XYZ file of C-alpha atoms in Angstrom:
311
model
C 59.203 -44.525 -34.084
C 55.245 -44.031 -34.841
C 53.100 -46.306 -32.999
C 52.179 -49.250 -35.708
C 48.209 -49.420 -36.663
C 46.505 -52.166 -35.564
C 43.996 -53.896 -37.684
C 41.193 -56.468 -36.795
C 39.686 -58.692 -39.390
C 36.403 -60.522 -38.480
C 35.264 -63.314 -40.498
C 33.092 -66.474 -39.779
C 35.505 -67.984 -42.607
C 39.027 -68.851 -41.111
C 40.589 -69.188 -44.716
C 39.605 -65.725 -45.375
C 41.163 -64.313 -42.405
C 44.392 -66.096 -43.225
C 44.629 -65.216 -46.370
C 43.959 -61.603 -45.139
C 46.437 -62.014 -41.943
C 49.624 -63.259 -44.257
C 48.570 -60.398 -46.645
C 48.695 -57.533 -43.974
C 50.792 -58.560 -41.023
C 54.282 -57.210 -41.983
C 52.353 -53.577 -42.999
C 50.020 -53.497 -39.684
C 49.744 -55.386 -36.056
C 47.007 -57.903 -37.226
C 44.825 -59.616 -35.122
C 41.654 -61.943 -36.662
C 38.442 -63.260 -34.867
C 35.638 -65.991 -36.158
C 32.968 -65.471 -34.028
C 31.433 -61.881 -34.085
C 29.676 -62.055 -30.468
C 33.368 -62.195 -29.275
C 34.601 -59.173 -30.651
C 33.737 -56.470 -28.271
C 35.528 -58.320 -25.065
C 38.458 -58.366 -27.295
C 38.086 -54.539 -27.632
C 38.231 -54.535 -24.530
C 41.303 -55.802 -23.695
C 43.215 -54.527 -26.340
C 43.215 -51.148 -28.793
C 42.119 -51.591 -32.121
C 42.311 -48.789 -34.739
C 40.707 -50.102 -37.814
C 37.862 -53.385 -37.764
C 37.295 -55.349 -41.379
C 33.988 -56.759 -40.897
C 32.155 -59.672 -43.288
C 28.750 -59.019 -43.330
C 26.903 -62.118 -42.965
C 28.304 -64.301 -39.885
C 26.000 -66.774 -37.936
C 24.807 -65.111 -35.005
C 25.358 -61.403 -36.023
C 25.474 -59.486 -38.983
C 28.392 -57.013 -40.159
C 26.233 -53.987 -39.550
C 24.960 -55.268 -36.674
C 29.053 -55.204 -34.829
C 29.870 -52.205 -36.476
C 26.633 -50.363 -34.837
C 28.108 -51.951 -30.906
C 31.527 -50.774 -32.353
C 30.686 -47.312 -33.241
C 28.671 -46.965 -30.349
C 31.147 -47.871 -27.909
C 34.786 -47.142 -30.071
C 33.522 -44.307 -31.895
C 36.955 -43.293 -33.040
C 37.421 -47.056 -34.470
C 37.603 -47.036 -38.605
C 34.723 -49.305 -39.344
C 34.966 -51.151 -42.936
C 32.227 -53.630 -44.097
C 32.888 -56.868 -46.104
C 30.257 -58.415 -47.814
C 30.330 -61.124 -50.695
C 27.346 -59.762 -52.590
C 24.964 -56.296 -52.978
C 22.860 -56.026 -50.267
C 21.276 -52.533 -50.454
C 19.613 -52.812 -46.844
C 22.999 -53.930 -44.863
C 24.646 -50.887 -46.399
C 22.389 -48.313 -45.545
C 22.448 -50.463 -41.997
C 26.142 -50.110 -42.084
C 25.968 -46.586 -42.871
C 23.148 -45.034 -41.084
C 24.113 -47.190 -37.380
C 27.585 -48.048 -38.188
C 29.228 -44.775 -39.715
C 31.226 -47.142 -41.535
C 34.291 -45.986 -43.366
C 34.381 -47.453 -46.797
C 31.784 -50.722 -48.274
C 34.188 -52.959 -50.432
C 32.658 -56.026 -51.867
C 33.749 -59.777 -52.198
C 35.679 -61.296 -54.165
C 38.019 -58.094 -53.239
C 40.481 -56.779 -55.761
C 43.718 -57.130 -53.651
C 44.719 -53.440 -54.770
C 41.319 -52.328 -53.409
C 42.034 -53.675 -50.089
C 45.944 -52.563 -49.678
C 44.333 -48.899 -50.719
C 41.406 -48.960 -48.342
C 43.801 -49.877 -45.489
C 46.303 -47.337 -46.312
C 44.043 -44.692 -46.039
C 42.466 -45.997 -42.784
C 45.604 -46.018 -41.509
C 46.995 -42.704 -42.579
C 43.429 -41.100 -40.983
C 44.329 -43.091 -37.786
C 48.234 -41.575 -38.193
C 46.903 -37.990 -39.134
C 44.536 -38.316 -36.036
C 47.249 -39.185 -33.520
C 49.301 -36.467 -34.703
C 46.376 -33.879 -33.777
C 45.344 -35.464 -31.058
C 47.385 -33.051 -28.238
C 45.329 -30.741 -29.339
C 41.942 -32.238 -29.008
C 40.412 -31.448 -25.820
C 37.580 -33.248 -23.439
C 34.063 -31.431 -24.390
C 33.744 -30.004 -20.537
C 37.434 -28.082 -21.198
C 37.404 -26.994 -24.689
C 34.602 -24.355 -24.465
C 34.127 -21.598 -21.836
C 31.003 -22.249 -20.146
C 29.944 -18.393 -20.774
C 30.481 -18.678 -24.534
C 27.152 -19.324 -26.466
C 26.296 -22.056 -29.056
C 25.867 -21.179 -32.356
C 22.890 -22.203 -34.734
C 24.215 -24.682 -36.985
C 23.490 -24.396 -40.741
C 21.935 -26.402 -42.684
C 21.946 -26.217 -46.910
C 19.147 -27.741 -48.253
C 19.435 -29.280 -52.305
C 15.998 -30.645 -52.851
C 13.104 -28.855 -54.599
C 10.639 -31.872 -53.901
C 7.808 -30.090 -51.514
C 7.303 -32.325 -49.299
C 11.061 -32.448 -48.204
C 10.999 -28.773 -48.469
C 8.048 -28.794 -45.828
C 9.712 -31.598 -43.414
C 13.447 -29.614 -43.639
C 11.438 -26.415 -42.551
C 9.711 -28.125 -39.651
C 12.745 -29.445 -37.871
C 14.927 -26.548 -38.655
C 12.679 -24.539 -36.313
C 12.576 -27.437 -34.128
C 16.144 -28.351 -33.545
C 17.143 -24.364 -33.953
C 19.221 -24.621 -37.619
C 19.606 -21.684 -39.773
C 18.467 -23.162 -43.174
C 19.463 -22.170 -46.559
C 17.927 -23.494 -49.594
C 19.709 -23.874 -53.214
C 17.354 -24.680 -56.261
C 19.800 -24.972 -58.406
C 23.419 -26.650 -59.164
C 24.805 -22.628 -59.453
C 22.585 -21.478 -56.706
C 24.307 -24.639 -54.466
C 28.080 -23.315 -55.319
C 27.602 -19.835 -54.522
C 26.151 -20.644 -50.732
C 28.817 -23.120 -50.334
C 31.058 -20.455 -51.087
C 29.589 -17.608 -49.180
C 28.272 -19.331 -45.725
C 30.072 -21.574 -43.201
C 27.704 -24.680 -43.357
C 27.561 -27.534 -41.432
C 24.942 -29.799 -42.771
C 23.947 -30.863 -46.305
C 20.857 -32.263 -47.221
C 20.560 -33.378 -51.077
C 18.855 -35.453 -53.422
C 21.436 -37.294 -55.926
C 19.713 -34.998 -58.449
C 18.599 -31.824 -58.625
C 16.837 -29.643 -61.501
C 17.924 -32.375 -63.798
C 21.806 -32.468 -62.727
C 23.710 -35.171 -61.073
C 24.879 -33.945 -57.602
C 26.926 -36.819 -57.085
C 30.238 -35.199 -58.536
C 28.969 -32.145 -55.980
C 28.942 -34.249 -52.637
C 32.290 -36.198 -53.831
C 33.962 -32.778 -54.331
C 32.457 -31.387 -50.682
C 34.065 -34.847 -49.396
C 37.256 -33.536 -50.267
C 37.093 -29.682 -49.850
C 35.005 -29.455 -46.800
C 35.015 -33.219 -44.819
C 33.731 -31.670 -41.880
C 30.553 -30.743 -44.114
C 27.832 -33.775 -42.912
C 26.076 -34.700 -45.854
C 22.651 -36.619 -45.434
C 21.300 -37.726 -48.669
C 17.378 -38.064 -49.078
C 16.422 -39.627 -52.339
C 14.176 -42.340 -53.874
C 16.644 -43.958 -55.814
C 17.875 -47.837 -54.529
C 20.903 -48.564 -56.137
C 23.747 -50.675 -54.213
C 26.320 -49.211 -56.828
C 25.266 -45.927 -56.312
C 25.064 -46.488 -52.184
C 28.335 -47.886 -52.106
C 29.999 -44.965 -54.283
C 28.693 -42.399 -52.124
C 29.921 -44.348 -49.325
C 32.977 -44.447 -50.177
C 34.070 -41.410 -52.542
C 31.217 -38.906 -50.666
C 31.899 -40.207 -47.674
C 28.316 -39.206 -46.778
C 27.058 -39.190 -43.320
C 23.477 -40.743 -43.633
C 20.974 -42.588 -46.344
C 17.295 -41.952 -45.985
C 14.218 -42.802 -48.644
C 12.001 -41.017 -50.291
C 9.168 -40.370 -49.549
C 10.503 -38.961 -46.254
C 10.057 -40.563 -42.607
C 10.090 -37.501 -40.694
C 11.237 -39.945 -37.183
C 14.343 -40.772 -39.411
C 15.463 -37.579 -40.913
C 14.949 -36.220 -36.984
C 17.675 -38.865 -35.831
C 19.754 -38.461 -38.598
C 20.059 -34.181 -37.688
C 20.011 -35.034 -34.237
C 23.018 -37.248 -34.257
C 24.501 -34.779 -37.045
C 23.897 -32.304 -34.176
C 25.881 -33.830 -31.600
C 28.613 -34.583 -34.026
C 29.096 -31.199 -35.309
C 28.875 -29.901 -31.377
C 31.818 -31.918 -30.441
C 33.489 -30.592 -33.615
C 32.895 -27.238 -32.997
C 34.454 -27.416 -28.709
C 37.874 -27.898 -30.175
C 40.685 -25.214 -30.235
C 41.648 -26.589 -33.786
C 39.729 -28.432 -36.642
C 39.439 -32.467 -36.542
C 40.382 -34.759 -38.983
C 37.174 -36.142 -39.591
C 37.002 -37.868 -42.917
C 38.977 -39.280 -45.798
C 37.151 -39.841 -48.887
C 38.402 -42.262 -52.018
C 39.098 -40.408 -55.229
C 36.695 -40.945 -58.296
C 38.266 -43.295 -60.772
C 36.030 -43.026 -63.800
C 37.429 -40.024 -65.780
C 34.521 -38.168 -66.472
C 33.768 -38.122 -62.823
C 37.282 -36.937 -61.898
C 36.963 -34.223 -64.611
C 33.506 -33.292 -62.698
C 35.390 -32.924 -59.703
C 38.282 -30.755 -60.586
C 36.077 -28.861 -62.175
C 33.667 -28.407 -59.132
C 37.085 -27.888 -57.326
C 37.787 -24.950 -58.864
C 34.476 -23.738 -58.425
C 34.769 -24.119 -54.886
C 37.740 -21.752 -54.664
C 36.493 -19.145 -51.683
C 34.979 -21.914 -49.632
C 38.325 -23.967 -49.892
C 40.410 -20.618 -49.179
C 37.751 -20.138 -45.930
C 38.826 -23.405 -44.283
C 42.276 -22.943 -45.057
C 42.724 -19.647 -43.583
């Protein structure tokens, strides 16, 4: 008998967490907590595999827990709550918290039951790997050397251009650059990359149908978008249908797009010292049609790189 998930829902708001406790308890081990700045000692004591988080509680914010949650229970799913679009808490959620999906109050109940049902069948397809996941200091011989990572950059703007440049020699990534949509498809085919860097447009075409195809095909592909635009909708789609890594503004802060490859860095390391590939993400399938006709299309385009990882 598989080991059941265990869920914790935090809300300041005790009738949401009951409502949310009778809703869930007979499909996961549910446990509920009102005061944020208790949460981690209860981590402590007992396993949690998924945290629902509301994002404004008195004391500490959503995105502030999920940061202290991710830091310390990295392999936690971290979902945040919130009752209205805040654009800075989820880029705070994102870019410190790593947070799994961004749903939005009031929740559609069939929104919830499908977010938690594909937390839990990452946290059930992660247990089954996990015999053959291995501590960093025994998964690598110590005489085998690193490899550069690769970066693919989608972004004609110049000043990005000159920043992406800079810290590829810096942090020792092999960059590749793709002006165009067809340019973009053809690297992704030919080279193994490990890091994306995009705009949400480029040469006049929406890339968004791009990085929630890559979220499918290659989820160990870390996508950090760059881009001027500040849309909440946008933000939260990307969250959760791209399931990209990192959101930074334009015009670039060169400090923040360094921590965002660093910690990309270390990330794709650990990847990389395992015998066999790790689940890492789980994106949520487009529902507007066009967008899912985008994406099977893109799909197909993607044949070689999808027959690579497969192999």
């Amino acid at each position: 008998m598989s080991q059941p998930v265990r869920v914790l829902f935090v809300d300041d708001e005790e009738r949401i967490l009951r409502t949310l406790a009778m809703q869930f308890r007979r499909r996961y081990q549910v446990l509920t907590e009102s005061d944020p700045q208790r949460v981690m000692a209860l981590l402590q004591q007992q396993a949690v595999d998924i945290v629902v988080s509301d994002q404004r509680m008195p004391g500490m914010s959503g995105s502030q827990l999920l940061e202290q949650v991710q830091r310390q229970y990295p392999n936690t799913i971290r979902i945040l709550l919130t009752g209205y679009s805040d654009l800075d808490a989820a880029v705070d959620a994102l870019n410190s918290g790593g947070i799994f999906r961004y749903l939005t109050k009031p929740w559609v109940p069939e929104e919830m039951v499908e977010t938690l049902a594909q937390a839990a069948s990452l946290v059930q397809r992660r247990r089954t790997s996990q015999s053959n996941v291995l501590p960093i200091s025994q998964a690598r011989p110590a005489s085998r050397p690193r490899q550069r990572a690769r970066l693919l950059l989608l972004d004609n703007d110049p000043q990005t251009l000159a920043v992406t440049q800079q810290l590829c020699v810096e942090n020792q990534l092999q960059l590749f650059h793709a002006r165009t949509l067809d340019e973009a498809v053809t690297l992704l085919n030919e080279q193994p990359l490990d890091m994306l860097v995009s705009d949400i447009q480029l040469d006049g075409q929406d890339l968004r149908p791009l990085l929630m195809t890559l979220a499918q095909a290659h989820p160990q592909l870390l996508s950090i978008i760059i881009t001027p635009f500040q849309d909440t909708q946008v933000l939260l789609k990307l969250i959760n249908q791209a399931q990209i890594f990192r959101y930074l503004p334009k015009p670039i802060r060169r400090g923040m797009y360094q921590r965002a490859i660093s910690t990309a860095l270390v990330q794709i390391e650990e990847w990389r010292e395992q015998p066999a590939p790790v689940i890492a993400r789980l994106a949520e399938a487009p529902v507007a049609e066009q967008e899912q006709n985008r994406v099977t299309g893109l799909m197909g385009m993607l044949g070689r790189l999808r027959q690579r990882l497969t192999a």
